[in-house]
Short mmCIF file of C-alpha atoms and ligand atoms in Angstrom, two decimals:
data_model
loop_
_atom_site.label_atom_id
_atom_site.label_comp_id
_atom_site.label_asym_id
_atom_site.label_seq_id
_atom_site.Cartn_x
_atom_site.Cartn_y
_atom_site.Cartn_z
CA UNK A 254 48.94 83.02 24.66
CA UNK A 255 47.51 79.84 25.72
CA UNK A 256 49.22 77.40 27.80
CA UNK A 257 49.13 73.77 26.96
CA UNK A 258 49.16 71.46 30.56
CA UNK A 259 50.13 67.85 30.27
CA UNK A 260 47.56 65.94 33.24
CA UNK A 261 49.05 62.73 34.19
CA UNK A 262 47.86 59.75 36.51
CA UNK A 263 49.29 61.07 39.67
CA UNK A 264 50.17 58.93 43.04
CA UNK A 265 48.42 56.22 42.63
CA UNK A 266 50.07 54.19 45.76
CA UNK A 267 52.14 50.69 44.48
CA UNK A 268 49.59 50.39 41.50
CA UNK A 269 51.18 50.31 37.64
CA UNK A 270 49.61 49.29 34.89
CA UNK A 271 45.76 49.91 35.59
CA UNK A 272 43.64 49.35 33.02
CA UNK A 273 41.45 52.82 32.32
CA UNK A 274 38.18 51.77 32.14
CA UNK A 275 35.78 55.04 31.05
CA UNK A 276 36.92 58.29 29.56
CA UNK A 277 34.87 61.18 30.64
CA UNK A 278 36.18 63.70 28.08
CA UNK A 279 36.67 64.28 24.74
CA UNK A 280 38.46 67.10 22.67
CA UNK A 281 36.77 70.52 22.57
CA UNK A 282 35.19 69.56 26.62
CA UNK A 283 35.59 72.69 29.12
CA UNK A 284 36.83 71.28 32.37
CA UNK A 285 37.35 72.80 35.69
CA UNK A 286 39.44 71.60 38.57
CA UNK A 287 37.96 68.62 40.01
CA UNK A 288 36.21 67.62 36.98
CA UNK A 289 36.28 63.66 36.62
CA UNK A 290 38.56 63.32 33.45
CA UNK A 291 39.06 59.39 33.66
CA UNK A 292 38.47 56.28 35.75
CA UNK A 293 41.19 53.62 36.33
CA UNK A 294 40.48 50.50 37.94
CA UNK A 295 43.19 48.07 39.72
CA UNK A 296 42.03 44.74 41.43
CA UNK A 297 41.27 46.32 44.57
CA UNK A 298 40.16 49.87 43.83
CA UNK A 299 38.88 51.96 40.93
CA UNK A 300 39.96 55.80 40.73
CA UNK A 301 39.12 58.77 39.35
CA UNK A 302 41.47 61.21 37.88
CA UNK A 303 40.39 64.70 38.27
CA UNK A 304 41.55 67.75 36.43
CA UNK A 305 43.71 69.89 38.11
CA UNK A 306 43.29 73.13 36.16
CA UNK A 307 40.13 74.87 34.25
CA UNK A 308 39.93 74.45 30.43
CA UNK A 309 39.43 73.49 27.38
CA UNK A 310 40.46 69.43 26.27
CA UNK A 311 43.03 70.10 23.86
CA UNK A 312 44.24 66.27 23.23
CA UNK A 313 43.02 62.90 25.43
CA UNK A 314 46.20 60.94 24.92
CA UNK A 315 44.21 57.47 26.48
CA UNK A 316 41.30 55.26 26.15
CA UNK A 317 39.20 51.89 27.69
CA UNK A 318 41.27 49.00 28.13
CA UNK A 319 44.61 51.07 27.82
CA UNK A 320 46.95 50.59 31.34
CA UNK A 321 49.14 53.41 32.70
CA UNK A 322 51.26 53.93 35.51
CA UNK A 323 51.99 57.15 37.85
CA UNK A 324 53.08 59.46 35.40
CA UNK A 325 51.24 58.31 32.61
CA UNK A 326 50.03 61.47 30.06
CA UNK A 327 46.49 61.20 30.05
CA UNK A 328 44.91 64.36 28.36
CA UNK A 329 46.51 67.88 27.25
CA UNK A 330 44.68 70.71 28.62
CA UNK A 331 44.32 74.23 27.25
CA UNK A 332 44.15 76.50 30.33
CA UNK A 333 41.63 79.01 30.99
CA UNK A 334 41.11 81.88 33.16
CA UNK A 335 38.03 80.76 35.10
CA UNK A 336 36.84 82.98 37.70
CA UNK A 337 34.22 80.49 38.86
CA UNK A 338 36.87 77.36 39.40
CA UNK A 339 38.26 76.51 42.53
CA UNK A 340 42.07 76.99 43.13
CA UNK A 341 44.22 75.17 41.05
CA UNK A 342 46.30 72.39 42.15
CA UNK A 343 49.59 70.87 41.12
CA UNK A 344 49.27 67.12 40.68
CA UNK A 345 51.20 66.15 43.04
CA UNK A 346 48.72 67.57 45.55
CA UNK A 347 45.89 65.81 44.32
CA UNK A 348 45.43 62.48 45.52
CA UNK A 349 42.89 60.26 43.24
CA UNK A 350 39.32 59.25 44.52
CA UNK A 351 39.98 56.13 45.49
CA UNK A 352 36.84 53.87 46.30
CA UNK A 353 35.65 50.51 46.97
CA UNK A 354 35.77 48.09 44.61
CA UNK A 355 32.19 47.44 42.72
CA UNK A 356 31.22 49.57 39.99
CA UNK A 357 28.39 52.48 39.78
CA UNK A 358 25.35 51.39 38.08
CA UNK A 359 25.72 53.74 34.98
CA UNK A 360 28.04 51.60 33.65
CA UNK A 361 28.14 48.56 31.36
CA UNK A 362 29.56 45.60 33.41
CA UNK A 363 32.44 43.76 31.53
CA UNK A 364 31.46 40.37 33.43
CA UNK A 365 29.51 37.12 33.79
CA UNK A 366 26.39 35.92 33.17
CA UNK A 367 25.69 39.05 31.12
CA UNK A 368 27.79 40.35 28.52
CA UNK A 369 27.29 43.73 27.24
CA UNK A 370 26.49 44.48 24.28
CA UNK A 371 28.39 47.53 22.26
CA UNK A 372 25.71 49.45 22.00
CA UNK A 373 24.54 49.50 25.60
CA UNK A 374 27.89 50.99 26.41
CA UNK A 375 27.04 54.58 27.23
CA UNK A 376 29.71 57.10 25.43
CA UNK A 377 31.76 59.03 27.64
CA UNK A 378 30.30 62.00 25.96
CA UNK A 379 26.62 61.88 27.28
CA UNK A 380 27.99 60.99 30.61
CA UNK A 381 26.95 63.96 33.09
CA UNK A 382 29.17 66.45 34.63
CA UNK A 383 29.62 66.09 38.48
CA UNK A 384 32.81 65.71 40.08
CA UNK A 385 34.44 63.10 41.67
CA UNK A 386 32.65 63.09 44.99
CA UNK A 387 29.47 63.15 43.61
CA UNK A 388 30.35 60.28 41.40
CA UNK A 389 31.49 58.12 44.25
CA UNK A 390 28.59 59.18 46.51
CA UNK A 391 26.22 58.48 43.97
CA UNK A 392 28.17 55.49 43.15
CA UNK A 393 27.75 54.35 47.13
CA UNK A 394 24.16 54.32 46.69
CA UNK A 395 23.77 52.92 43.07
CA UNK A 396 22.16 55.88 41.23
CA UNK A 397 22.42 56.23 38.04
CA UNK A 398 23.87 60.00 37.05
CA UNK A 399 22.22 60.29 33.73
CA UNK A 400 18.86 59.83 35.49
CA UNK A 401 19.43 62.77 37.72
CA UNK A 402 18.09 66.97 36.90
CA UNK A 403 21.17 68.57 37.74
CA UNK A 404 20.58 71.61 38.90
CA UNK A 405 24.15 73.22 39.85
CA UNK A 406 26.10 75.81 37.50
CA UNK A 407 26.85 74.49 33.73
CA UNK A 408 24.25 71.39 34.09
CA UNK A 409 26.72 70.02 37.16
CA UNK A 410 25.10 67.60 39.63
CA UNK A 411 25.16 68.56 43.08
CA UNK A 412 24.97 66.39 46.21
CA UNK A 413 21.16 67.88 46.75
CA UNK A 414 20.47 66.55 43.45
CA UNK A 415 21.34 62.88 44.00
CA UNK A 416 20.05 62.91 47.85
CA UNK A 417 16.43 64.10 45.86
CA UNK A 418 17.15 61.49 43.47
CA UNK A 419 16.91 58.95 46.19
CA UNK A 420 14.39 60.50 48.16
CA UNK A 421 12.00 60.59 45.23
CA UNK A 422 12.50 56.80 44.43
CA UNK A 423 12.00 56.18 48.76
CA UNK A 424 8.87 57.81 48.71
CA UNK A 425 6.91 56.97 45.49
CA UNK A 426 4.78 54.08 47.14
CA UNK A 427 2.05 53.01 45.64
CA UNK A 428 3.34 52.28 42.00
CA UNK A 429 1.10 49.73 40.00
CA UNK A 430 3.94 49.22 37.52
CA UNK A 431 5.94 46.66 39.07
CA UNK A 432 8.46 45.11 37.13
CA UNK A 433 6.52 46.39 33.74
CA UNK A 434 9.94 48.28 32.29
CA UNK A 435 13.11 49.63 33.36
CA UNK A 436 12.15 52.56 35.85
CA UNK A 437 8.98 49.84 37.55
CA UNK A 438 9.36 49.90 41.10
CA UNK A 439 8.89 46.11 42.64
CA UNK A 440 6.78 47.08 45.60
CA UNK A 441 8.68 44.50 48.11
CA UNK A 442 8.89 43.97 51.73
CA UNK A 443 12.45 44.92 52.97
CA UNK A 444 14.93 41.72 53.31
CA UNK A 445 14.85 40.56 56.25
CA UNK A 446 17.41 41.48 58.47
CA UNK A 447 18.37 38.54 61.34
CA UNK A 448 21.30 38.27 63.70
CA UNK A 449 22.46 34.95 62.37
CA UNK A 450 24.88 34.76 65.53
CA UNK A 451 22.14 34.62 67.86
CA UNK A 452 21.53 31.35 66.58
CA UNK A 453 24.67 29.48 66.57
CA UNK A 454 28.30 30.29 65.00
CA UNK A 455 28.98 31.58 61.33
CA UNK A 456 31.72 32.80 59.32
CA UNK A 457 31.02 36.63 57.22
CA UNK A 458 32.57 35.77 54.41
CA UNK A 459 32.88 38.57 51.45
CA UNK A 460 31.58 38.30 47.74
CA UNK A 461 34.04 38.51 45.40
CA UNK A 462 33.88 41.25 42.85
CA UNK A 463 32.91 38.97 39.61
CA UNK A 464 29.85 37.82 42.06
CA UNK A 465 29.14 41.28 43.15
CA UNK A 466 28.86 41.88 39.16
CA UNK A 467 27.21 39.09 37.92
CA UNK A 468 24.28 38.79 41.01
CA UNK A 469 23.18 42.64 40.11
CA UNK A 470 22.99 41.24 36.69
CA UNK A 471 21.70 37.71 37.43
CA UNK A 472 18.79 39.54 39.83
CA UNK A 473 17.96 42.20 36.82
CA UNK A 474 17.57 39.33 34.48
CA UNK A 475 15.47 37.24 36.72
CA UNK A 476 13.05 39.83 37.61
CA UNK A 477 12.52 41.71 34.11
CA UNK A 478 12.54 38.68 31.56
CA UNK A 479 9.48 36.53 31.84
CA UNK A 480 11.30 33.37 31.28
CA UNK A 481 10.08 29.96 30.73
CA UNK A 482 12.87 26.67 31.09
CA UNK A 483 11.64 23.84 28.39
CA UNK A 484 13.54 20.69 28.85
CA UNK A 485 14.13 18.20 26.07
CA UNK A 486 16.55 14.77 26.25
CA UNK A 487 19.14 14.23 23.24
CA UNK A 488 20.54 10.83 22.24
CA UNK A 489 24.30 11.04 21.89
CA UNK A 490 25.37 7.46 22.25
CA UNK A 491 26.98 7.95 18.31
CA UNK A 492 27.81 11.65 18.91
CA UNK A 493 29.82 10.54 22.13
CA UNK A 494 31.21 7.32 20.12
CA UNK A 495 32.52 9.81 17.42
CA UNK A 496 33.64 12.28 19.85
CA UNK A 497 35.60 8.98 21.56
CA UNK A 498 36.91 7.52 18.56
CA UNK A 499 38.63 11.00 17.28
CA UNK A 500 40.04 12.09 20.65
CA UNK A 501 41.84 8.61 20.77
CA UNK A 502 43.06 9.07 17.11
CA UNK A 503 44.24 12.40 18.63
CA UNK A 504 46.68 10.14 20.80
CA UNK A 505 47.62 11.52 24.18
CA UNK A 506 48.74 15.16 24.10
CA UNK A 507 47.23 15.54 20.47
CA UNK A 508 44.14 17.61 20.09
CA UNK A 509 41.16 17.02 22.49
CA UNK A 510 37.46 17.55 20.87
CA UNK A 511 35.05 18.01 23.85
CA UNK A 512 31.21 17.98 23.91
CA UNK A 513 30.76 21.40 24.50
CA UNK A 514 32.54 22.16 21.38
CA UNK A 515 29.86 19.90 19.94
CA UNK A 516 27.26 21.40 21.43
CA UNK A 517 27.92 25.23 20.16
CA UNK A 518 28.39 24.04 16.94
CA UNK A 519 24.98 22.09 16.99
CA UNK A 520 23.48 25.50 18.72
CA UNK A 521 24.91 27.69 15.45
CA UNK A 522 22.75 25.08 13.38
CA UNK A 523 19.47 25.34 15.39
CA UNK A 524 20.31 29.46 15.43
CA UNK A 525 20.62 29.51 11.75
CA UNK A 526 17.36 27.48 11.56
CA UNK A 527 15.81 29.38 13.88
CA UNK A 528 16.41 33.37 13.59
CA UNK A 529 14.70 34.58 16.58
CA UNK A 530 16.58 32.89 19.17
CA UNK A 531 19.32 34.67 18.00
CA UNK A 532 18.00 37.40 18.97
CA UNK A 533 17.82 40.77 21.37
CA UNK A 534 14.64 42.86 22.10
CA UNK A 535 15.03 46.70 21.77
CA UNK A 536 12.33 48.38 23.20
CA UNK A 537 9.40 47.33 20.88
CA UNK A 538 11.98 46.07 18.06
CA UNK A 539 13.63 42.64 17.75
CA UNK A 540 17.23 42.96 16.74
CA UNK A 541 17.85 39.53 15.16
CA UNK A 542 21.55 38.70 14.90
CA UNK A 543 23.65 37.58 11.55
CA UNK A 544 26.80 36.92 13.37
CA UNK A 545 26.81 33.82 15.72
CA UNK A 546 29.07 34.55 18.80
CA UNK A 547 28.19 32.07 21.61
CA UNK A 548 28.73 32.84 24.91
CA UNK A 549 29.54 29.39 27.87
CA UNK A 550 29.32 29.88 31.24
CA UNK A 551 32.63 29.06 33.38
CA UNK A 552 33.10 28.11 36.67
CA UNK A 553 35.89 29.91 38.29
CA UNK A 554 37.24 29.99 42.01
CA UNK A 555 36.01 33.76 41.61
CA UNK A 556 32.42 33.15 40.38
CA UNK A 557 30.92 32.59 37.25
CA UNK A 558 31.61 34.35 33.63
CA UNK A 559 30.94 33.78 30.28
CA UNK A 560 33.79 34.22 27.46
CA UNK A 561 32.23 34.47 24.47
CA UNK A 562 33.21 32.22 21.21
CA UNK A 563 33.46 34.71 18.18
CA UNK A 564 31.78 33.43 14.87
CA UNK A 565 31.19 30.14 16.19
CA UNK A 566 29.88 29.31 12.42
CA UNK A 567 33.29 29.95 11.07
CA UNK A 568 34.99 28.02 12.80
CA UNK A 569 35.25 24.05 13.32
CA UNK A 570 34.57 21.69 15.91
CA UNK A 571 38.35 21.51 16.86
CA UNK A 572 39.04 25.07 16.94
CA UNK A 573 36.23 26.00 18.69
CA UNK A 574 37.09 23.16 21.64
CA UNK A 575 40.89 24.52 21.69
CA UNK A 576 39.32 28.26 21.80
CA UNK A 577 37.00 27.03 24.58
CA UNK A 578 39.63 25.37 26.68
CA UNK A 579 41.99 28.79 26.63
CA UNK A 580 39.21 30.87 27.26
CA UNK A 581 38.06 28.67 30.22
CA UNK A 582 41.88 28.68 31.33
CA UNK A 583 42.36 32.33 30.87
CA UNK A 584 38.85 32.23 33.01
CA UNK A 585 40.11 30.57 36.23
CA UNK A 586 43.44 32.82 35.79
CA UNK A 587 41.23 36.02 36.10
CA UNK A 588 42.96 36.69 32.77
CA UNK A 589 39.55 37.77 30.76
CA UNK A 590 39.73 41.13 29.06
CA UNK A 591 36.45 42.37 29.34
CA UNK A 592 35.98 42.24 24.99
CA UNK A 593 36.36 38.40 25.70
CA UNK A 594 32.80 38.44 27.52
CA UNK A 595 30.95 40.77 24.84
CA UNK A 596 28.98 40.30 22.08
CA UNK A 597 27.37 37.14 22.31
CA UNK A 598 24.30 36.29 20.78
CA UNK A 599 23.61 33.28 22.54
CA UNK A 600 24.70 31.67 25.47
CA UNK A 601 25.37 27.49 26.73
CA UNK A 602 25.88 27.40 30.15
CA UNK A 603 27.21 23.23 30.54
CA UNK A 604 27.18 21.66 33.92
CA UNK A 605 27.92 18.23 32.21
CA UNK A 606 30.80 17.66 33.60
CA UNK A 607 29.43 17.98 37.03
CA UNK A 608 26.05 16.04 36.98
CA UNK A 609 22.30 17.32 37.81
CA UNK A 610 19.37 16.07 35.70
CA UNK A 611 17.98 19.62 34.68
CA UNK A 612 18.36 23.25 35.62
CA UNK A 613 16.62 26.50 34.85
CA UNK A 614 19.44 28.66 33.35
CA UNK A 615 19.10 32.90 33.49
CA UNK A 616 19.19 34.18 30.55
CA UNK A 617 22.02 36.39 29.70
CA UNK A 618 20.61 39.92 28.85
CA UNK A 619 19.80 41.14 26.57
CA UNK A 620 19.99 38.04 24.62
CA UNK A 621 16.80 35.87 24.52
CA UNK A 622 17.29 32.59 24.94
CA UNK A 623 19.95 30.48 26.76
CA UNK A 624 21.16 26.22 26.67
CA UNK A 625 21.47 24.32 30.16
CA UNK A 626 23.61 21.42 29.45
CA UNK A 627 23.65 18.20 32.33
CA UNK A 628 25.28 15.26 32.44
CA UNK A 629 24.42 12.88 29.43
CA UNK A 630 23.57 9.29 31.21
CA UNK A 631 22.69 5.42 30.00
CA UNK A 632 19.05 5.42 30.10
CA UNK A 633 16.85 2.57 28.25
CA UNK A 634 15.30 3.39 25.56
CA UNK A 635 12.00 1.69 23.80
CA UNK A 636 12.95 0.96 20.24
CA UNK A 637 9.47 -0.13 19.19
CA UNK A 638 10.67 -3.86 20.26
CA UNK A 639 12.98 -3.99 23.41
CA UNK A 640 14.39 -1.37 25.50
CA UNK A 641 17.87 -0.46 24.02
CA UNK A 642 20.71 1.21 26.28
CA UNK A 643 21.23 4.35 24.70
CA UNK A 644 23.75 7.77 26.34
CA UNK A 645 20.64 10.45 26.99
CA UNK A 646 21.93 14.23 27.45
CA UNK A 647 19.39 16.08 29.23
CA UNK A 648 18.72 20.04 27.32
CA UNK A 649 17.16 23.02 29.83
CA UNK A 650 16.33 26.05 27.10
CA UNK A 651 15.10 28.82 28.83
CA UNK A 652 13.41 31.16 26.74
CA UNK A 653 12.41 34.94 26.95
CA UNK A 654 8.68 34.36 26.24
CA UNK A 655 8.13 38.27 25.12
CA UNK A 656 9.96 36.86 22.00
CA UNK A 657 9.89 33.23 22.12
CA UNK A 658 6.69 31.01 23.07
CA UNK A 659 6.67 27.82 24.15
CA UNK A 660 5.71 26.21 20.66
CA UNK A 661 8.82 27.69 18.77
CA UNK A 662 11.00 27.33 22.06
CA UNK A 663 10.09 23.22 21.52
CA UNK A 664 10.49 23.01 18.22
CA UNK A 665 14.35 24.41 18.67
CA UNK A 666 14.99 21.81 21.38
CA UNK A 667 13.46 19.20 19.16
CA UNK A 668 15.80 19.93 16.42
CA UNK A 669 18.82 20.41 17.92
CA UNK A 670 18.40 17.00 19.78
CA UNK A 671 18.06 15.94 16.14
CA UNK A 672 21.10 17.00 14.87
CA UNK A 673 23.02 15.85 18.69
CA UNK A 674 21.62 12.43 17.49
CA UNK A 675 23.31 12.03 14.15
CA UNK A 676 26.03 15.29 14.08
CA UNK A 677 25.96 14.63 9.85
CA UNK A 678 22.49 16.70 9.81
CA UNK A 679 24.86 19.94 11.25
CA UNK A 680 25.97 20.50 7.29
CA UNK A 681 22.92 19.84 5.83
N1 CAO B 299 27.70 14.64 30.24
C1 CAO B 299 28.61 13.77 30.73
N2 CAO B 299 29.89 14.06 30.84
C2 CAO B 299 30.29 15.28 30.44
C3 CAO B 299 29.43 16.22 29.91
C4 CAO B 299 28.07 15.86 29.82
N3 CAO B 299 27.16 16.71 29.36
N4 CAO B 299 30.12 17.32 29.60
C5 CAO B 299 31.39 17.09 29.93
N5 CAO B 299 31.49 15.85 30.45
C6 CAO B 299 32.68 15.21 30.94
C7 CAO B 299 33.76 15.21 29.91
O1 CAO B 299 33.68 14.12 29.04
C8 CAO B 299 34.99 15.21 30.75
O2 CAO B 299 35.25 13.93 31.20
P1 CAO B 299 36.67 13.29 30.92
O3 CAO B 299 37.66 14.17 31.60
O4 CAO B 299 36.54 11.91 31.50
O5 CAO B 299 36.82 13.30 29.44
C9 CAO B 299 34.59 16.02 31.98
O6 CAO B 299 33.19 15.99 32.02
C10 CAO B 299 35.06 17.47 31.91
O7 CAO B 299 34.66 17.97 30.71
P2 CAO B 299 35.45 19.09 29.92
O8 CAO B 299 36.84 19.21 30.38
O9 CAO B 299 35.19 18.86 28.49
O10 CAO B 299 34.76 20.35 30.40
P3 CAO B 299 33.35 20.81 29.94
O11 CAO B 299 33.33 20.99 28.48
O12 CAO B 299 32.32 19.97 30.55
O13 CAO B 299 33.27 22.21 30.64
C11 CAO B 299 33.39 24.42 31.12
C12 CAO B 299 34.03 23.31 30.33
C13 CAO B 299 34.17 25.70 30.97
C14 CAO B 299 31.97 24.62 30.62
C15 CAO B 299 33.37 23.93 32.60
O14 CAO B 299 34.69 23.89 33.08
C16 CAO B 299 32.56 24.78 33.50
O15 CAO B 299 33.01 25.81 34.00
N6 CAO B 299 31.30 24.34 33.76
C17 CAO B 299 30.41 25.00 34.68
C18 CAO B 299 29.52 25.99 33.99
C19 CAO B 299 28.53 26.55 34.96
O16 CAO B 299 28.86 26.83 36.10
N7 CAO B 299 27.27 26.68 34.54
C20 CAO B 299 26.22 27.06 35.40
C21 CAO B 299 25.93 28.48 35.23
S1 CAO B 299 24.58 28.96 36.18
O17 CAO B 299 25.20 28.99 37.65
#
């Protein structure tokens, strides 16, 4: 008769409520002892659960984004006799694999400057079998699992495995293909390593986890997208005298309409008018978008993300200003849930509230096109007759030119400075 065992999240120190955030198995799975079953991640650590006895997945009680404490049922196990396993272990004896905060490159990063897509999620159920050491040693030097020939019992990876992994990518000099797809090796000098203190005092100061995040993802983006930054100026002196006029009728504490609210409207018009910017590239296929979520870069004391506005063409200028301002809020409270920074289709990144005259934004992979946004300033404009004061907001579009060239990437900027200039031409 089998037995049915109940796995829980054992001893997990003074953490409760940790969000779980990848399931490695799924009904019908054999385990043995050790095997990673899931991965829970607090603010300062991420853990693996392990099973503690060989068999067969009967039930997994949890999944992403759920939070559980010690004790928490996580899957229901159908024991097996396993003559190949390792002893088995109560929970209580098994302490979790605690490690370092920063996350292994096989998975999808819930955070800034690039939101994931759904499907570049990998499924638990492709991931590969190796346990928990293996994970976090491959994890300590970024490998990738699912690019690794396992070669242990029941396609498990050993340690050998991942240490020829590396050794393979260490030693294949020579490589013409830099930076032409995914597995091109960049053939680059090492970064230079100095003794700062030699030269005077300094302060080692940490990066946070969201920068950690975002500059693997910033760096990818920069390297792989040949991206081109094509700058156009908008006239908003009537925009900004609307935007004035209803904020006052608003009265103090009423409802506040800000230009970035404008802006991703005026974006959903030039998106609708222009398909391809709305756009990802899938291997030799462009995936062009009919949903128009638009993603806006937010300064927080942690780093930069990007919350993501959900069918920005539903919606109206006053909702999607109140939806910005929570998201921003929930932002600089570290408050995101990760489906709050996925999906977007298109991103505005605004630094108008700060200043500059024009920036080259990174575009937010794998979308292929993103807005830079400065500070709009009285500039004087020739009206055929005099110079006229008129409130200029400078536009940086950078573009992913695989997709975009420089003539189509113009003629967006041109038109939405058009509709910036007189807002009425958004219904048209
Ligand atoms: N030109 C002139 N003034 C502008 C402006 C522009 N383009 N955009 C906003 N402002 C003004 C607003 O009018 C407001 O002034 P008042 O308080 O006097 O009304 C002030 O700047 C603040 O604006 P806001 O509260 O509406 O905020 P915002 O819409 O500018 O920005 C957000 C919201 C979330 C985009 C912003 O807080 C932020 O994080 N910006 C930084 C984004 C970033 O870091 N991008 C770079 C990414 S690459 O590193």
């Amino acid at each position: 008769m089998p037995t049915l065992t109940d796995i829980k999240v054992p001893d997990i120190g003074d953490f409760s409520d940790v969000p779980v955030i990848d399931v490695f198995v799924r009904p019908g799975d054999t385990v043995i002892v050790d095997d990673t079953l899931v991965t829970l991640e607090s603010d300062k650590a991420t853990m693996d659960v392990p099973a503690t006895i060989a068999g067969v997945i009967e039930e997994v009680l949890v999944k992403p984004g759920d939070k559980v404490s010690e004790g928490s049922l996580l899957v229901r196990v159908r024991e097996t006799k396993d003559e190949g396993c390792r002893e088995q272990q109560s929970i209580s004896d098994v302490a979790p694999a605690v490690r370092e905060i920063g996350r292994e490159a096989e998975r999808a990063t819930p955070l800034p400057a690039v939101t994931t897509s759904p499907a570049a999620e990998p499924s638990s159920a492709n991931l590969p079998h190796a346990s928990p050491s293996i994970r976090a040693y491959a994890r300590e030097l970024g490998v990738d699992l699912r690019q690794i020939a396992p070669t242990g019992p029941k396609g498990r990876i050993l340690r050998e495995d991942v240490t020829a992994h590396v050794k393979d990518i260490m030693t294949s000099k020579g490589d013409t293909s830099a930076g032409s797809g995914p597995e091109g090796h960049l053939d680059l000098l090492p970064w230079p390593k100095v003794d700062f203190a030699r030269f005077g005092a300094i302060d080692a100061r940490p990066l946070s986890r969201i920068q950690k995040i975002s500059g693997q993802n910033l760096a990818r983006n920069w390297v792989m997208i040949p991206a081109v930054t094509y700058h156009e100026d908008a006239d908003i002196t009537d925009l900004e005298a609307f935007r004035v006029r209803l904020n006052k009728e608003s009265g103090e504490g009423g409802a506040r309409l800000t230009l970035l609210a404008f802006l991703i409207k005026a974006c959903v018009r030039a998106l609708q008018e222009f398909p391809v910017l709305n756009s990802s590239l899938d291997g030799d296929t462009l995936i062009l978008k009919k949903y128009f979520h638009i993603g806006f870069a937010a300064d927080t004391p942690n780093g930069l993300v990007v919350p993501v506005v959900k069918e920005a063409d539903r919606k109206g200028i006053f909702e999607i200003a109140a939806e910005t301002g929570e998201l921003a809020r929930q932002a600089r409270e570290g408050k995101l849930k990760p489906v709050d920074m996925q999906g977007a289709s298109f991103t505005v990144s605004s630094l108008g509230g700060i200043g500059g005259t024009s920036f080259s934004p990174i575009i937010n992979a794998p979308e292929v096109a993103i807005l830079g946004v400065n500070k709009s300033a009285m500039k004087p404009v020739w009206d055929g007759q005099s110079f006229q004061p008129r409130l200029i907001l400078p536009l940086s579009l950078t573009a992913d030119h695989r997709v975009i060239d420089g003539a189509l990437a113009t003629r967006f900027n041109v038109y939405l400075a058009q509709l910036l200039s007189d807002f009425r031409r958004v219904t048209l």
